[in-house]
Amino acid sequence: MTTATLSNPLDTFKRLNQPKGVMQLGLFTKALVLFAGTTMTVVCVAAIARAFLGFAPDLPHLGNAAVMFHVTTVVPCVPLGLYLLIAPKGTATHKALGKLWVVLMVVTATSTLFIHEGMALSWIHVFVPITYRASWIIVSSARKGDIKRHRAEIVSLFLGALMIPGIFAIILPGRLMNVMLFG
């Protein structure tokens, strides 16, 4: 007579709060990324829609090529970064889109160096070297197979250098996103 062995039923609950694979995000991190990325994506779409539909006042920012270039490169980073952090990892699509995301982040960071009054950089420009450093580590750690560090840097870059300046672009009066959203 054979007996079936049952695994510990509590193992099912333990797996709910642990990453499934090496690159998979934990439950809390995934929730934070989903909330931040989805909210920022919706806000960006709403701001752009208001501007295109003529609900935003005059936008003198549109005459500044550096600002327009920056917005053109940063806006796709939000939903693309969200997708990359939530979607399956290690696929050819993930790798290709990941390279695109890192390039967009570096180009976005570089473009901010051309957005300033006179020659004075502001506190927000601190995210430029942070982005350069994180991008280097993202690529080098992936190539070395250090997926744990790769994941940590991507999450930090997404939540730090993308979401924090994005929030300030929305809440600070006079910034393009603020004007497009709130008039």
PDB file of C-alpha atoms in Angstrom:
ATOM      1  CA  MET A   1       0.000   0.000   0.000  1.00  0.00           C
ATOM      2  CA  THR A   2       1.378   3.423  -0.905  1.00  0.00           C
ATOM      3  CA  THR A   3       0.795   6.539   1.028  1.00  0.00           C
ATOM      4  CA  ALA A   4       0.742   9.947  -0.477  1.00  0.00           C
ATOM      5  CA  THR A   5       2.917  12.487   1.229  1.00  0.00           C
ATOM      6  CA  LEU A   6       1.381  15.837   1.839  1.00  0.00           C
ATOM      7  CA  SER A   7       3.494  18.937   1.981  1.00  0.00           C
ATOM      8  CA  ASN A   8       3.088  21.329   4.832  1.00  0.00           C
ATOM      9  CA  PRO A   9      -0.060  23.391   4.089  1.00  0.00           C
ATOM     10  CA  LEU A  10       1.595  26.473   5.604  1.00  0.00           C
ATOM     11  CA  ASP A  11       4.180  26.444   2.800  1.00  0.00           C
ATOM     12  CA  THR A  12       1.488  27.823   0.504  1.00  0.00           C
ATOM     13  CA  PHE A  13       1.103  30.922   2.677  1.00  0.00           C
ATOM     14  CA  LYS A  14       4.857  31.408   3.057  1.00  0.00           C
ATOM     15  CA  ARG A  15       5.197  31.620  -0.715  1.00  0.00           C
ATOM     16  CA  LEU A  16       2.706  34.505  -0.912  1.00  0.00           C
ATOM     17  CA  ASN A  17       5.153  36.904   0.712  1.00  0.00           C
ATOM     18  CA  GLN A  18       8.355  35.644  -0.887  1.00  0.00           C
ATOM     19  CA  PRO A  19       9.713  36.212  -4.350  1.00  0.00           C
ATOM     20  CA  LYS A  20       8.934  33.355  -6.733  1.00  0.00           C
ATOM     21  CA  GLY A  21      12.159  33.599  -8.659  1.00  0.00           C
ATOM     22  CA  VAL A  22      15.431  35.375  -8.224  1.00  0.00           C
ATOM     23  CA  MET A  23      14.270  38.483 -10.095  1.00  0.00           C
ATOM     24  CA  GLN A  24      10.631  38.424  -9.002  1.00  0.00           C
ATOM     25  CA  LEU A  25       9.647  41.191  -6.624  1.00  0.00           C
ATOM     26  CA  GLY A  26       8.376  40.558  -3.129  1.00  0.00           C
ATOM     27  CA  LEU A  27       4.736  41.317  -2.350  1.00  0.00           C
ATOM     28  CA  PHE A  28       5.356  44.698  -0.679  1.00  0.00           C
ATOM     29  CA  THR A  29       7.785  45.898  -3.357  1.00  0.00           C
ATOM     30  CA  LYS A  30       5.457  44.760  -6.125  1.00  0.00           C
ATOM     31  CA  ALA A  31       2.537  46.613  -4.518  1.00  0.00           C
ATOM     32  CA  LEU A  32       4.630  49.771  -4.126  1.00  0.00           C
ATOM     33  CA  VAL A  33       5.850  49.612  -7.729  1.00  0.00           C
ATOM     34  CA  LEU A  34       2.310  48.955  -9.002  1.00  0.00           C
ATOM     35  CA  PHE A  35       0.852  51.834  -7.000  1.00  0.00           C
ATOM     36  CA  ALA A  36       3.583  54.354  -7.858  1.00  0.00           C
ATOM     37  CA  GLY A  37       3.892  53.372 -11.520  1.00  0.00           C
ATOM     38  CA  THR A  38       0.164  53.181 -12.186  1.00  0.00           C
ATOM     39  CA  THR A  39      -0.562  56.454 -10.403  1.00  0.00           C
ATOM     40  CA  MET A  40       2.240  58.287 -12.198  1.00  0.00           C
ATOM     41  CA  THR A  41       1.182  56.850 -15.567  1.00  0.00           C
ATOM     42  CA  VAL A  42      -2.420  57.976 -15.036  1.00  0.00           C
ATOM     43  CA  VAL A  43      -1.286  61.434 -13.942  1.00  0.00           C
ATOM     44  CA  CYS A  44       0.980  61.777 -17.007  1.00  0.00           C
ATOM     45  CA  VAL A  45      -1.803  60.686 -19.364  1.00  0.00           C
ATOM     46  CA  ALA A  46      -4.256  63.085 -17.690  1.00  0.00           C
ATOM     47  CA  ALA A  47      -1.825  66.010 -17.932  1.00  0.00           C
ATOM     48  CA  ILE A  48      -1.055  65.338 -21.586  1.00  0.00           C
ATOM     49  CA  ALA A  49      -4.749  64.866 -22.397  1.00  0.00           C
ATOM     50  CA  ARG A  50      -5.655  68.163 -20.693  1.00  0.00           C
ATOM     51  CA  ALA A  51      -2.979  69.960 -22.708  1.00  0.00           C
ATOM     52  CA  PHE A  52      -3.972  68.376 -26.032  1.00  0.00           C
ATOM     53  CA  LEU A  53      -7.653  69.085 -25.417  1.00  0.00           C
ATOM     54  CA  GLY A  54      -6.904  72.737 -24.685  1.00  0.00           C
ATOM     55  CA  PHE A  55      -7.819  72.680 -20.976  1.00  0.00           C
ATOM     56  CA  ALA A  56      -4.345  73.778 -19.887  1.00  0.00           C
ATOM     57  CA  PRO A  57      -3.398  77.468 -20.108  1.00  0.00           C
ATOM     58  CA  ASP A  58      -0.595  78.754 -22.293  1.00  0.00           C
ATOM     59  CA  LEU A  59       2.429  76.501 -21.985  1.00  0.00           C
ATOM     60  CA  PRO A  60       5.590  78.562 -22.519  1.00  0.00           C
ATOM     61  CA  HIS A  61       7.565  75.412 -21.634  1.00  0.00           C
ATOM     62  CA  LEU A  62       6.735  74.060 -25.083  1.00  0.00           C
ATOM     63  CA  GLY A  63       9.058  76.654 -26.587  1.00  0.00           C
ATOM     64  CA  ASN A  64      12.034  75.220 -24.697  1.00  0.00           C
ATOM     65  CA  ALA A  65      13.589  72.415 -26.745  1.00  0.00           C
ATOM     66  CA  ALA A  66      15.391  70.936 -23.718  1.00  0.00           C
ATOM     67  CA  VAL A  67      12.141  70.669 -21.749  1.00  0.00           C
ATOM     68  CA  MET A  68      10.304  69.092 -24.675  1.00  0.00           C
ATOM     69  CA  PHE A  69      13.114  66.601 -25.281  1.00  0.00           C
ATOM     70  CA  HIS A  70      13.165  65.757 -21.564  1.00  0.00           C
ATOM     71  CA  VAL A  71       9.409  65.187 -21.431  1.00  0.00           C
ATOM     72  CA  THR A  72       9.533  63.088 -24.607  1.00  0.00           C
ATOM     73  CA  THR A  73      12.113  60.749 -23.066  1.00  0.00           C
ATOM     74  CA  VAL A  74      10.882  60.635 -19.472  1.00  0.00           C
ATOM     75  CA  VAL A  75       7.164  60.005 -19.983  1.00  0.00           C
ATOM     76  CA  PRO A  76       7.659  56.589 -21.670  1.00  0.00           C
ATOM     77  CA  CYS A  77       9.995  55.567 -18.823  1.00  0.00           C
ATOM     78  CA  VAL A  78       7.103  55.421 -16.375  1.00  0.00           C
ATOM     79  CA  PRO A  79       4.828  52.796 -17.981  1.00  0.00           C
ATOM     80  CA  LEU A  80       7.780  50.962 -19.532  1.00  0.00           C
ATOM     81  CA  GLY A  81       9.554  50.711 -16.170  1.00  0.00           C
ATOM     82  CA  LEU A  82       6.331  49.541 -14.543  1.00  0.00           C
ATOM     83  CA  TYR A  83       5.867  46.869 -17.189  1.00  0.00           C
ATOM     84  CA  LEU A  84       9.452  45.656 -16.870  1.00  0.00           C
ATOM     85  CA  LEU A  85       9.211  45.358 -13.090  1.00  0.00           C
ATOM     86  CA  ILE A  86       5.916  43.448 -13.190  1.00  0.00           C
ATOM     87  CA  ALA A  87       6.271  41.298 -16.334  1.00  0.00           C
ATOM     88  CA  PRO A  88       8.190  37.995 -16.542  1.00  0.00           C
ATOM     89  CA  LYS A  89      11.949  38.392 -16.355  1.00  0.00           C
ATOM     90  CA  GLY A  90      14.769  36.999 -18.444  1.00  0.00           C
ATOM     91  CA  THR A  91      12.872  36.829 -21.736  1.00  0.00           C
ATOM     92  CA  ALA A  92      14.227  38.333 -24.935  1.00  0.00           C
ATOM     93  CA  THR A  93      11.495  40.983 -24.751  1.00  0.00           C
ATOM     94  CA  HIS A  94      12.434  41.853 -21.167  1.00  0.00           C
ATOM     95  CA  LYS A  95      16.088  42.217 -22.106  1.00  0.00           C
ATOM     96  CA  ALA A  96      15.403  44.364 -25.180  1.00  0.00           C
ATOM     97  CA  LEU A  97      12.904  46.628 -23.432  1.00  0.00           C
ATOM     98  CA  GLY A  98      15.190  46.810 -20.395  1.00  0.00           C
ATOM     99  CA  LYS A  99      18.025  48.122 -22.562  1.00  0.00           C
ATOM    100  CA  LEU A 100      15.653  50.676 -24.073  1.00  0.00           C
ATOM    101  CA  TRP A 101      14.515  51.751 -20.588  1.00  0.00           C
ATOM    102  CA  VAL A 102      18.085  52.231 -19.340  1.00  0.00           C
ATOM    103  CA  VAL A 103      18.983  54.268 -22.443  1.00  0.00           C
ATOM    104  CA  LEU A 104      15.872  56.418 -22.005  1.00  0.00           C
ATOM    105  CA  MET A 105      16.724  56.980 -18.335  1.00  0.00           C
ATOM    106  CA  VAL A 106      20.300  58.047 -19.166  1.00  0.00           C
ATOM    107  CA  VAL A 107      19.132  60.331 -21.991  1.00  0.00           C
ATOM    108  CA  THR A 108      16.452  61.784 -19.705  1.00  0.00           C
ATOM    109  CA  ALA A 109      18.985  62.444 -16.946  1.00  0.00           C
ATOM    110  CA  THR A 110      21.391  64.043 -19.406  1.00  0.00           C
ATOM    111  CA  SER A 111      18.673  66.259 -20.851  1.00  0.00           C
ATOM    112  CA  THR A 112      18.008  67.742 -17.399  1.00  0.00           C
ATOM    113  CA  LEU A 113      21.477  69.289 -17.477  1.00  0.00           C
ATOM    114  CA  PHE A 114      20.145  71.620 -20.172  1.00  0.00           C
ATOM    115  CA  ILE A 115      17.075  72.628 -18.147  1.00  0.00           C
ATOM    116  CA  HIS A 116      18.040  75.360 -15.705  1.00  0.00           C
ATOM    117  CA  GLU A 117      17.944  79.073 -15.185  1.00  0.00           C
ATOM    118  CA  GLY A 118      21.216  80.629 -16.253  1.00  0.00           C
ATOM    119  CA  MET A 119      24.005  78.314 -15.185  1.00  0.00           C
ATOM    120  CA  ALA A 120      22.466  77.376 -11.826  1.00  0.00           C
ATOM    121  CA  LEU A 121      21.505  73.758 -11.337  1.00  0.00           C
ATOM    122  CA  SER A 122      18.866  72.945  -8.735  1.00  0.00           C
ATOM    123  CA  TRP A 123      18.618  70.222  -6.088  1.00  0.00           C
ATOM    124  CA  ILE A 124      16.728  68.002  -8.519  1.00  0.00           C
ATOM    125  CA  HIS A 125      19.876  67.645 -10.627  1.00  0.00           C
ATOM    126  CA  VAL A 126      21.286  65.358  -7.916  1.00  0.00           C
ATOM    127  CA  PHE A 127      19.362  62.583  -9.663  1.00  0.00           C
ATOM    128  CA  VAL A 128      21.634  62.850 -12.725  1.00  0.00           C
ATOM    129  CA  PRO A 129      24.707  61.176 -11.186  1.00  0.00           C
ATOM    130  CA  ILE A 130      22.415  58.803  -9.271  1.00  0.00           C
ATOM    131  CA  THR A 131      20.874  57.726 -12.589  1.00  0.00           C
ATOM    132  CA  TYR A 132      24.275  57.325 -14.244  1.00  0.00           C
ATOM    133  CA  ARG A 133      25.588  55.213 -11.361  1.00  0.00           C
ATOM    134  CA  ALA A 134      22.445  53.053 -11.141  1.00  0.00           C
ATOM    135  CA  SER A 135      22.355  52.522 -14.914  1.00  0.00           C
ATOM    136  CA  TRP A 136      25.959  51.354 -14.912  1.00  0.00           C
ATOM    137  CA  ILE A 137      25.271  48.940 -12.050  1.00  0.00           C
ATOM    138  CA  ILE A 138      22.055  47.672 -13.674  1.00  0.00           C
ATOM    139  CA  VAL A 139      23.917  46.701 -16.827  1.00  0.00           C
ATOM    140  CA  SER A 140      27.086  45.400 -15.178  1.00  0.00           C
ATOM    141  CA  SER A 141      25.260  43.350 -12.535  1.00  0.00           C
ATOM    142  CA  ALA A 142      23.021  41.751 -15.181  1.00  0.00           C
ATOM    143  CA  ARG A 143      26.062  40.831 -17.256  1.00  0.00           C
ATOM    144  CA  LYS A 144      27.763  39.323 -14.183  1.00  0.00           C
ATOM    145  CA  GLY A 145      24.625  37.382 -13.291  1.00  0.00           C
ATOM    146  CA  ASP A 146      24.182  39.283 -10.017  1.00  0.00           C
ATOM    147  CA  ILE A 147      20.416  39.449 -10.390  1.00  0.00           C
ATOM    148  CA  LYS A 148      19.814  40.424  -6.757  1.00  0.00           C
ATOM    149  CA  ARG A 149      21.818  43.636  -7.184  1.00  0.00           C
ATOM    150  CA  HIS A 150      20.322  44.168 -10.652  1.00  0.00           C
ATOM    151  CA  ARG A 151      16.818  44.049  -9.145  1.00  0.00           C
ATOM    152  CA  ALA A 152      17.709  46.336  -6.225  1.00  0.00           C
ATOM    153  CA  GLU A 153      19.191  49.008  -8.502  1.00  0.00           C
ATOM    154  CA  ILE A 154      16.269  48.931 -10.926  1.00  0.00           C
ATOM    155  CA  VAL A 155      13.685  49.251  -8.167  1.00  0.00           C
ATOM    156  CA  SER A 156      15.701  52.064  -6.556  1.00  0.00           C
ATOM    157  CA  LEU A 157      16.095  53.886  -9.867  1.00  0.00           C
ATOM    158  CA  PHE A 158      12.411  53.494 -10.726  1.00  0.00           C
ATOM    159  CA  LEU A 159      11.104  54.612  -7.328  1.00  0.00           C
ATOM    160  CA  GLY A 160      13.875  57.105  -6.614  1.00  0.00           C
ATOM    161  CA  ALA A 161      15.154  58.868  -9.693  1.00  0.00           C
ATOM    162  CA  LEU A 162      11.922  58.534 -11.677  1.00  0.00           C
ATOM    163  CA  MET A 163       9.084  58.834  -9.154  1.00  0.00           C
ATOM    164  CA  ILE A 164      10.549  61.463  -6.779  1.00  0.00           C
ATOM    165  CA  PRO A 165      11.327  64.066  -9.486  1.00  0.00           C
ATOM    166  CA  GLY A 166       8.007  63.166 -11.123  1.00  0.00           C
ATOM    167  CA  ILE A 167       6.119  63.950  -7.926  1.00  0.00           C
ATOM    168  CA  PHE A 168       7.891  67.304  -7.633  1.00  0.00           C
ATOM    169  CA  ALA A 169       7.174  68.057 -11.310  1.00  0.00           C
ATOM    170  CA  ILE A 170       3.507  67.643 -10.457  1.00  0.00           C
ATOM    171  CA  ILE A 171       3.328  69.510  -7.147  1.00  0.00           C
ATOM    172  CA  LEU A 172       5.698  72.445  -7.751  1.00  0.00           C
ATOM    173  CA  PRO A 173       3.872  75.446  -9.248  1.00  0.00           C
ATOM    174  CA  GLY A 174       5.158  76.567 -12.625  1.00  0.00           C
ATOM    175  CA  ARG A 175       6.546  73.167 -13.664  1.00  0.00           C
ATOM    176  CA  LEU A 176       5.139  71.852 -16.959  1.00  0.00           C
ATOM    177  CA  MET A 177       3.271  68.885 -15.437  1.00  0.00           C
ATOM    178  CA  ASN A 178       1.811  71.111 -12.719  1.00  0.00           C
ATOM    179  CA  VAL A 179       0.593  73.674 -15.246  1.00  0.00           C
ATOM    180  CA  MET A 180      -0.832  70.980 -17.527  1.00  0.00           C
ATOM    181  CA  LEU A 181      -2.708  69.329 -14.644  1.00  0.00           C
ATOM    182  CA  PHE A 182      -3.847  72.263 -12.556  1.00  0.00           C
ATOM    183  CA  GLY A 183      -3.718  75.216 -14.919  1.00  0.00           C
TER     184      GLY A 183
END
